[in-house]
Amino acid sequence: PNLKWGGFVININNAVQFQHLIWDRCMENAKVVVDATCGNGHDLLYLSKRAQKACHLYGIDIQMKAIKTSKELLQSNDIAPEVSLTFIHDSHDLAVAHQLKDEVIDLMIFNLGYLPGGDHQVVTKPHQTIDAINEGLQKLSKSGVITIVAYPGTTEGFEEMQSLKSYLSDLDQKIYNVCHWHPMNQIHNPPELFILQKR
């Protein structure tokens, strides 16, 4: 099942691709964008190529290997000179709380789990992820968005997703819109997407 969007074909069963529909709309006006789990840099590259002039992007990761790989990927691609990038080597909860404390965030993204091609023992932790989201919510601009891709196919990933669902379900609906995108007929616990927007 595919959907055409701006000339691209999106697989609606693929959470990573599906969230691009949200990002593309956000990037039309975004001034501050945060990739809280930059991994190998592919999401950050996607966002940087759609960033408007004077947009500032942050790439955060707890692993220096991820920061290095992301930097190399973005440096090898043509990014508009008016778009600025800052990389932060830290856990996403601490980075958002302390190094982005004065920012107003228009779009913040999370791609949970482990670094593709990295150590599978180093994974995002539910309490740190929730703390980072909570910090991000306090900094969101009006109509600002947070997207979170969770991976319930592993024990750790399933537990993290359950913690996320519990936390997000309790957010005040007068302040935030919260949606959960969940493939219905897939048998292998594919990734799921959460979308938060400040009203």
Coordinates of N, CA and C in Angstrom, one line a residue:
P1 N 0.8 -1.2 0.0 CA 0.0 0.0 0.0 C 0.9 1.2 0.0
N2 N 0.8 1.9 -1.1 CA 1.7 3.1 -1.3 C 0.9 4.4 -1.5
L3 N 1.4 5.5 -1.1 CA 0.8 6.8 -1.2 C 1.7 7.8 -1.8
K4 N 1.2 8.5 -2.8 CA 2.1 9.5 -3.5 C 2.0 10.8 -2.7
W5 N 3.2 11.4 -2.5 CA 3.2 12.7 -1.8 C 4.3 13.5 -2.3
G6 N 4.0 14.6 -3.0 CA 5.0 15.5 -3.5 C 5.9 14.8 -4.5
G7 N 5.4 13.8 -5.3 CA 6.1 13.1 -6.3 C 6.8 11.9 -5.7
F8 N 6.8 11.7 -4.4 CA 7.5 10.5 -3.8 C 6.4 9.5 -3.5
V9 N 6.8 8.2 -3.5 CA 5.9 7.2 -3.1 C 6.2 6.8 -1.7
I10 N 5.2 6.8 -0.8 CA 5.4 6.5 0.6 C 4.7 5.1 0.9
N11 N 5.4 4.2 1.5 CA 4.8 3.0 2.0 C 4.1 3.2 3.3
I12 N 2.8 3.2 3.3 CA 2.1 3.5 4.5 C 2.2 2.5 5.7
N13 N 2.8 1.3 5.3 CA 3.1 0.3 6.4 C 4.5 0.5 7.0
N14 N 5.2 1.5 6.5 CA 6.6 1.8 7.0 C 6.6 3.0 7.9
A15 N 6.8 2.9 9.2 CA 6.7 4.0 10.1 C 7.7 5.1 9.7
V16 N 8.9 4.7 9.4 CA 10.0 5.6 9.1 C 9.6 6.5 7.9
Q17 N 9.1 5.8 6.9 CA 8.6 6.6 5.7 C 7.4 7.4 6.0
F18 N 6.4 6.8 6.6 CA 5.2 7.5 6.9 C 5.3 8.8 7.6
Q19 N 6.3 8.9 8.6 CA 6.5 10.1 9.3 C 7.0 11.2 8.4
H20 N 7.6 10.9 7.3 CA 8.0 12.0 6.4 C 6.9 12.9 5.9
L21 N 5.7 12.3 5.9 CA 4.5 13.2 5.5 C 4.4 14.3 6.6
I22 N 4.6 14.0 7.8 CA 4.5 15.0 8.9 C 5.7 15.9 8.8
W23 N 6.9 15.4 8.7 CA 8.1 16.2 8.6 C 8.0 17.2 7.5
D24 N 7.6 16.8 6.3 CA 7.6 17.7 5.2 C 6.8 18.9 5.4
R25 N 5.6 18.7 6.1 CA 4.8 19.9 6.4 C 5.5 20.8 7.4
C26 N 6.0 20.2 8.4 CA 6.7 20.9 9.5 C 7.9 21.7 9.0
M27 N 8.6 21.2 8.0 CA 9.9 21.8 7.6 C 9.6 23.0 6.7
E28 N 8.4 23.3 6.3 CA 8.1 24.4 5.5 C 8.4 25.7 6.3
N29 N 8.2 25.7 7.6 CA 8.4 26.9 8.4 C 9.3 26.7 9.6
A30 N 9.9 25.5 9.8 CA 10.7 25.2 11.0 C 11.9 26.0 11.1
K31 N 12.2 26.6 12.3 CA 13.4 27.3 12.6 C 14.4 26.5 13.4
V32 N 13.9 25.7 14.3 CA 14.7 24.8 15.2 C 14.2 23.4 15.1
V33 N 15.1 22.5 14.7 CA 14.7 21.1 14.5 C 15.7 20.2 15.3
V34 N 15.2 19.2 16.0 CA 16.1 18.4 16.9 C 15.9 16.9 16.5
D35 N 17.0 16.3 16.1 CA 17.0 14.8 16.0 C 17.6 14.3 17.3
A36 N 16.8 13.8 18.1 CA 17.2 13.4 19.5 C 18.0 12.1 19.5
T37 N 17.9 11.3 18.4 CA 18.6 10.0 18.3 C 19.2 9.9 16.9
C38 N 20.3 10.7 16.6 CA 20.6 10.9 15.2 C 21.2 9.6 14.5
G39 N 21.7 8.6 15.3 CA 22.1 7.4 14.7 C 23.1 7.6 13.6
N40 N 22.8 7.0 12.4 CA 23.7 7.1 11.3 C 23.5 8.4 10.4
G41 N 22.5 9.2 10.8 CA 22.4 10.5 10.2 C 21.4 10.6 9.1
H42 N 20.7 9.5 8.7 CA 19.8 9.5 7.6 C 18.6 10.4 7.8
D43 N 18.0 10.4 9.0 CA 16.9 11.3 9.2 C 17.3 12.7 9.2
L44 N 18.5 13.0 9.8 CA 19.0 14.4 9.9 C 19.3 14.9 8.4
L45 N 19.8 14.0 7.6 CA 20.1 14.4 6.2 C 18.7 14.7 5.5
Y46 N 17.7 13.9 5.7 CA 16.4 14.1 5.1 C 15.9 15.5 5.5
L47 N 16.0 15.8 6.8 CA 15.5 17.1 7.3 C 16.3 18.2 6.8
S48 N 17.6 18.1 6.8 CA 18.5 19.2 6.4 C 18.2 19.6 4.9
K49 N 17.9 18.6 4.1 CA 17.6 18.9 2.7 C 16.3 19.6 2.5
R50 N 15.5 19.6 3.5 CA 14.2 20.3 3.4 C 14.1 21.5 4.3
A51 N 15.2 21.8 4.9 CA 15.2 23.0 5.8 C 15.2 24.3 5.1
Q52 N 14.5 25.3 5.6 CA 14.4 26.6 5.1 C 15.6 27.4 5.5
K53 N 15.8 28.6 4.9 CA 17.0 29.4 5.3 C 16.9 29.8 6.8
A54 N 18.0 29.8 7.4 CA 18.1 30.1 8.9 C 17.6 29.1 9.8
C55 N 17.3 27.9 9.3 CA 16.9 26.8 10.1 C 18.1 26.2 10.8
H56 N 18.0 25.9 12.1 CA 19.1 25.3 12.8 C 18.7 23.9 13.3
L57 N 19.5 22.9 12.9 CA 19.3 21.5 13.2 C 20.3 21.0 14.3
Y58 N 19.7 20.3 15.2 CA 20.6 19.6 16.3 C 20.5 18.1 16.1
G59 N 21.7 17.5 16.1 CA 21.8 16.0 16.1 C 22.4 15.5 17.4
I60 N 21.6 14.7 18.1 CA 22.0 14.3 19.5 C 22.2 12.7 19.4
D61 N 23.2 12.3 20.0 CA 23.4 10.8 20.2 C 24.3 10.5 21.4
I62 N 24.0 9.4 22.0 CA 24.8 9.0 23.2 C 26.1 8.4 22.8
Q63 N 26.2 7.9 21.5 CA 27.4 7.2 21.0 C 28.2 8.1 20.1
M64 N 29.5 8.3 20.4 CA 30.3 9.1 19.5 C 30.4 8.6 18.1
K65 N 30.3 7.2 18.0 CA 30.4 6.6 16.6 C 29.2 7.2 15.8
A66 N 28.1 7.3 16.4 CA 26.9 7.9 15.7 C 27.1 9.3 15.2
I67 N 27.7 10.1 16.2 CA 27.9 11.5 15.9 C 28.9 11.6 14.7
K68 N 30.0 10.8 14.7 CA 31.0 10.9 13.7 C 30.4 10.4 12.3
T69 N 29.6 9.4 12.3 CA 29.0 8.9 11.1 C 28.0 9.9 10.5
S70 N 27.2 10.5 11.4 CA 26.3 11.5 11.0 C 27.0 12.7 10.4
K71 N 28.0 13.2 11.0 CA 28.8 14.3 10.5 C 29.3 14.1 9.1
E72 N 29.9 12.9 9.0 CA 30.5 12.5 7.7 C 29.4 12.5 6.6
L73 N 28.3 11.9 6.9 CA 27.2 11.8 5.9 C 26.7 13.2 5.5
L74 N 26.5 14.1 6.4 CA 26.0 15.4 6.1 C 27.1 16.2 5.4
Q75 N 28.3 16.1 5.8 CA 29.4 16.8 5.1 C 29.6 16.3 3.6
S76 N 29.2 15.1 3.3 CA 29.4 14.6 2.0 C 28.2 14.9 1.1
N77 N 27.2 15.6 1.7 CA 26.0 16.0 0.9 C 25.9 17.5 0.9
D78 N 25.3 18.0 -0.1 CA 25.2 19.4 -0.3 C 24.0 20.0 0.6
I79 N 24.4 20.6 1.7 CA 23.4 21.2 2.6 C 23.5 22.8 2.3
A80 N 22.4 23.4 2.2 CA 22.4 24.9 2.0 C 23.2 25.6 3.1
P81 N 24.1 26.5 2.7 CA 24.9 27.2 3.6 C 24.2 28.0 4.7
E82 N 22.9 28.3 4.4 CA 22.1 29.1 5.4 C 21.6 28.2 6.5
V83 N 21.7 26.9 6.3 CA 21.2 25.9 7.3 C 22.3 25.5 8.2
S84 N 22.1 25.7 9.5 CA 23.2 25.4 10.4 C 23.0 24.1 11.2
L85 N 24.1 23.5 11.6 CA 24.0 22.2 12.3 C 24.8 22.2 13.6
T86 N 24.3 21.6 14.6 CA 25.1 21.4 15.8 C 24.9 20.0 16.3
F87 N 26.0 19.3 16.6 CA 26.0 17.9 17.1 C 26.3 17.9 18.6
I88 N 25.5 17.1 19.3 CA 25.7 17.0 20.7 C 25.9 15.5 21.1
H89 N 27.0 15.3 21.7 CA 27.3 13.9 22.2 C 26.9 13.8 23.7
D90 N 25.7 13.2 23.9 CA 25.1 13.1 25.2 C 23.9 12.3 25.1
S91 N 23.3 11.8 26.2 CA 22.0 11.2 26.2 C 21.0 12.2 25.9
H92 N 19.9 11.8 25.2 CA 19.0 12.8 24.7 C 18.2 13.5 25.9
D93 N 18.0 12.9 27.0 CA 17.3 13.6 28.1 C 18.2 14.7 28.6
L94 N 19.4 14.5 28.8 CA 20.3 15.5 29.4 C 20.6 16.6 28.4
A95 N 20.8 16.2 27.1 CA 21.0 17.2 26.1 C 19.9 18.2 25.9
V96 N 18.6 17.7 25.8 CA 17.5 18.5 25.7 C 17.3 19.4 26.9
A97 N 17.5 18.9 28.1 CA 17.3 19.6 29.3 C 18.3 20.7 29.5
H98 N 19.6 20.5 29.2 CA 20.7 21.4 29.5 C 21.3 22.2 28.4
Q99 N 21.4 21.5 27.2 CA 22.1 22.2 26.1 C 21.1 22.9 25.1
L100 N 19.8 22.5 25.3 CA 18.8 23.2 24.4 C 17.8 24.0 25.3
K101 N 18.2 24.4 26.5 CA 17.3 24.9 27.5 C 16.6 26.2 27.1
D102 N 17.3 26.9 26.2 CA 16.7 28.2 25.8 C 16.0 28.2 24.4
E103 N 16.0 27.0 23.8 CA 15.5 26.9 22.4 C 13.9 26.7 22.4
V104 N 13.3 27.2 21.3 CA 11.9 26.9 21.0 C 11.9 26.0 19.9
I105 N 11.4 24.8 20.0 CA 11.6 23.7 19.1 C 10.3 23.6 18.2
D106 N 10.5 23.5 16.9 CA 9.4 23.4 16.0 C 9.2 21.9 15.6
L107 N 10.2 21.1 15.5 CA 10.1 19.7 15.2 C 11.2 19.0 16.0
M108 N 10.8 17.9 16.6 CA 11.7 17.0 17.4 C 11.4 15.6 17.0
I109 N 12.4 14.8 16.7 CA 12.2 13.4 16.3 C 13.0 12.4 17.1
F110 N 12.4 11.3 17.3 CA 13.1 10.2 18.0 C 13.0 8.9 17.1
N111 N 14.1 8.2 16.9 CA 14.1 6.9 16.3 C 14.7 6.0 17.3
L112 N 13.9 5.2 18.1 CA 14.3 4.5 19.3 C 15.1 3.2 18.9
G113 N 15.5 2.5 20.0 CA 16.2 1.3 19.8 C 17.7 1.4 19.8
Y114 N 18.4 0.6 18.9 CA 19.8 0.6 18.9 C 20.4 1.2 17.6
L115 N 21.6 1.6 17.6 CA 22.3 2.1 16.4 C 22.4 1.0 15.4
P116 N 21.8 1.2 14.2 CA 22.0 0.2 13.1 C 23.5 0.0 12.8
G117 N 23.9 -1.2 12.8 CA 25.3 -1.6 12.6 C 26.2 -1.4 13.8
G118 N 25.5 -1.0 15.0 CA 26.3 -0.8 16.2 C 26.0 -1.8 17.2
D119 N 26.4 -1.6 18.4 CA 26.3 -2.5 19.6 C 24.8 -2.6 20.0
H120 N 24.2 -3.7 19.8 CA 22.8 -3.9 20.1 C 22.5 -3.9 21.6
Q121 N 23.5 -3.9 22.4 CA 23.4 -3.8 23.9 C 23.1 -2.3 24.3
V122 N 23.5 -1.4 23.4 CA 23.3 0.0 23.7 C 22.0 0.4 23.1
V123 N 21.0 0.5 23.9 CA 19.6 0.9 23.4 C 19.1 2.0 24.2
T124 N 18.1 2.7 23.6 CA 17.4 3.7 24.3 C 16.6 3.2 25.5
K125 N 16.6 3.9 26.6 CA 16.0 3.5 27.8 C 14.7 4.2 28.0
P126 N 13.6 3.5 28.5 CA 12.3 4.2 28.6 C 12.3 5.4 29.5
H127 N 13.0 5.4 30.6 CA 12.9 6.6 31.5 C 13.7 7.8 30.9
Q128 N 14.8 7.5 30.1 CA 15.5 8.6 29.5 C 14.7 9.2 28.3
T129 N 14.1 8.3 27.6 CA 13.3 8.7 26.4 C 12.1 9.6 26.9
I130 N 11.4 9.1 27.9 CA 10.3 9.9 28.4 C 10.7 11.2 29.0
D131 N 11.9 11.2 29.7 CA 12.4 12.5 30.2 C 12.7 13.4 29.1
A132 N 13.3 12.9 28.0 CA 13.7 13.7 26.8 C 12.4 14.3 26.2
I133 N 11.4 13.4 26.0 CA 10.1 13.9 25.4 C 9.5 15.0 26.3
N134 N 9.5 14.7 27.6 CA 8.9 15.7 28.5 C 9.6 17.1 28.4
E135 N 10.9 17.0 28.4 CA 11.7 18.3 28.2 C 11.3 18.9 26.9
G136 N 11.2 18.1 25.8 CA 10.9 18.6 24.5 C 9.6 19.3 24.4
L137 N 8.6 18.7 25.1 CA 7.2 19.2 25.1 C 7.2 20.6 25.7
Q138 N 8.0 20.9 26.8 CA 8.1 22.2 27.4 C 8.7 23.2 26.5
K139 N 9.4 22.8 25.5 CA 10.1 23.7 24.6 C 9.4 23.9 23.2
L140 N 8.3 23.1 23.0 CA 7.7 23.1 21.7 C 7.0 24.5 21.4
S141 N 7.2 24.9 20.1 CA 6.4 26.1 19.7 C 5.0 25.7 19.5
K142 N 4.1 26.7 19.4 CA 2.7 26.5 19.1 C 2.6 25.7 17.7
S143 N 1.9 24.6 17.7 CA 1.8 23.7 16.6 C 3.0 22.9 16.4
G144 N 4.0 23.0 17.3 CA 5.2 22.2 17.1 C 4.9 20.7 17.3
V145 N 5.8 19.9 16.7 CA 5.5 18.5 16.6 C 6.7 17.7 17.1
I146 N 6.4 16.5 17.7 CA 7.4 15.5 18.1 C 6.9 14.2 17.4
T147 N 7.8 13.5 16.7 CA 7.5 12.2 16.2 C 8.4 11.2 16.9
I148 N 7.9 10.0 17.2 CA 8.7 9.0 17.8 C 8.4 7.6 17.1
V149 N 9.5 7.0 16.6 CA 9.3 5.7 16.1 C 9.8 4.7 17.1
A150 N 8.9 3.8 17.5 CA 9.3 2.7 18.5 C 9.3 1.4 17.9
Y151 N 10.1 0.5 18.4 CA 10.4 -0.8 17.8 C 10.0 -1.9 18.8
P152 N 8.8 -2.4 18.7 CA 8.3 -3.4 19.6 C 8.7 -4.8 19.3
G153 N 9.6 -5.0 18.3 CA 9.9 -6.4 17.9 C 10.9 -7.1 18.8
T154 N 11.6 -6.3 19.8 CA 12.4 -6.9 20.8 C 11.8 -6.7 22.2
T155 N 12.3 -7.5 23.1 CA 11.7 -7.4 24.5 C 11.9 -5.9 25.0
E156 N 13.1 -5.4 24.9 CA 13.4 -4.1 25.4 C 12.6 -3.0 24.6
G157 N 12.4 -3.2 23.3 CA 11.7 -2.3 22.5 C 10.2 -2.3 22.8
F158 N 9.7 -3.5 23.1 CA 8.3 -3.6 23.5 C 8.0 -2.9 24.8
E159 N 8.9 -3.1 25.8 CA 8.7 -2.5 27.1 C 8.8 -1.0 27.0
E160 N 9.7 -0.5 26.1 CA 9.8 0.9 26.0 C 8.6 1.5 25.3
M161 N 8.0 0.8 24.3 CA 6.8 1.3 23.7 C 5.6 1.3 24.7
Q162 N 5.5 0.3 25.5 CA 4.4 0.2 26.5 C 4.6 1.4 27.5
S163 N 5.8 1.7 27.9 CA 6.0 2.8 28.8 C 5.6 4.1 28.1
L164 N 6.0 4.3 26.8 CA 5.6 5.4 26.1 C 4.1 5.6 26.0
K165 N 3.4 4.5 25.6 CA 2.0 4.6 25.5 C 1.3 5.0 26.8
S166 N 1.8 4.5 27.9 CA 1.2 4.9 29.2 C 1.5 6.4 29.5
Y167 N 2.7 6.9 29.2 CA 3.0 8.3 29.4 C 2.2 9.2 28.5
L168 N 2.2 8.9 27.2 CA 1.6 9.8 26.3 C 0.1 9.8 26.4
S169 N -0.5 8.7 26.9 CA -2.0 8.7 27.1 C -2.4 9.6 28.1
D170 N -1.5 10.0 29.0 CA -1.9 10.9 30.2 C -1.6 12.3 29.9
L171 N -1.1 12.7 28.7 CA -0.9 14.1 28.4 C -2.2 14.8 28.3
D172 N -2.2 16.1 28.7 CA -3.4 16.9 28.7 C -3.9 17.2 27.3
Q173 N -5.1 16.7 26.9 CA -5.6 16.9 25.6 C -5.9 18.4 25.3
K174 N -6.0 19.2 26.3 CA -6.2 20.6 26.1 C -4.9 21.3 25.6
I175 N -3.8 20.7 25.8 CA -2.5 21.3 25.4 C -1.9 20.5 24.3
Y176 N -2.0 19.2 24.2 CA -1.4 18.4 23.2 C -2.3 17.5 22.4
N177 N -2.1 17.4 21.1 CA -2.8 16.3 20.4 C -1.8 15.1 20.3
V178 N -2.2 13.9 20.6 CA -1.4 12.8 20.6 C -2.0 11.7 19.8
C179 N -1.3 11.2 18.8 CA -1.8 10.1 17.9 C -0.8 8.9 17.9
H180 N -1.4 7.7 17.6 CA -0.6 6.5 17.6 C -0.9 5.8 16.3
W181 N 0.2 5.7 15.4 CA 0.0 5.0 14.1 C 0.5 3.6 14.3
H182 N -0.4 2.6 14.0 CA -0.1 1.2 14.3 C -0.5 0.3 13.1
P183 N 0.4 -0.4 12.5 CA 0.0 -1.3 11.4 C -0.9 -2.4 11.9
M184 N -2.0 -2.6 11.2 CA -3.0 -3.5 11.7 C -2.8 -5.0 11.3
N185 N -2.3 -5.3 10.1 CA -2.3 -6.7 9.7 C -0.9 -7.2 9.4
Q186 N 0.1 -6.7 10.2 CA 1.5 -7.1 10.0 C 1.8 -8.1 11.2
I187 N 2.6 -9.2 10.9 CA 2.7 -10.3 11.9 C 4.0 -10.2 12.6
H188 N 4.9 -9.3 12.2 CA 6.3 -9.3 12.9 C 6.6 -8.1 13.7
N189 N 5.5 -7.5 14.4 CA 5.7 -6.4 15.3 C 6.6 -5.3 14.6
P190 N 6.1 -4.7 13.5 CA 6.9 -3.7 12.9 C 6.9 -2.4 13.7
P191 N 7.8 -1.5 13.4 CA 7.8 -0.2 14.1 C 6.5 0.5 14.1
E192 N 6.3 1.3 15.2 CA 5.1 2.1 15.4 C 5.5 3.5 15.6
L193 N 4.5 4.4 15.2 CA 4.8 5.8 15.2 C 3.9 6.6 16.1
F194 N 4.5 7.4 17.0 CA 3.7 8.3 17.8 C 3.9 9.8 17.3
I195 N 2.8 10.5 17.3 CA 2.9 11.9 16.8 C 2.2 12.8 17.9
L196 N 3.0 13.8 18.3 CA 2.5 14.7 19.3 C 2.6 16.1 18.7
Q197 N 1.6 16.9 19.0 CA 1.5 18.3 18.5 C 1.0 19.2 19.6
K198 N 1.7 20.3 19.8 CA 1.2 21.3 20.8 C 0.1 22.1 20.2
R199 N -1.0 22.3 20.9 CA -2.1 23.0 20.3 C -2.0 24.5 20.5

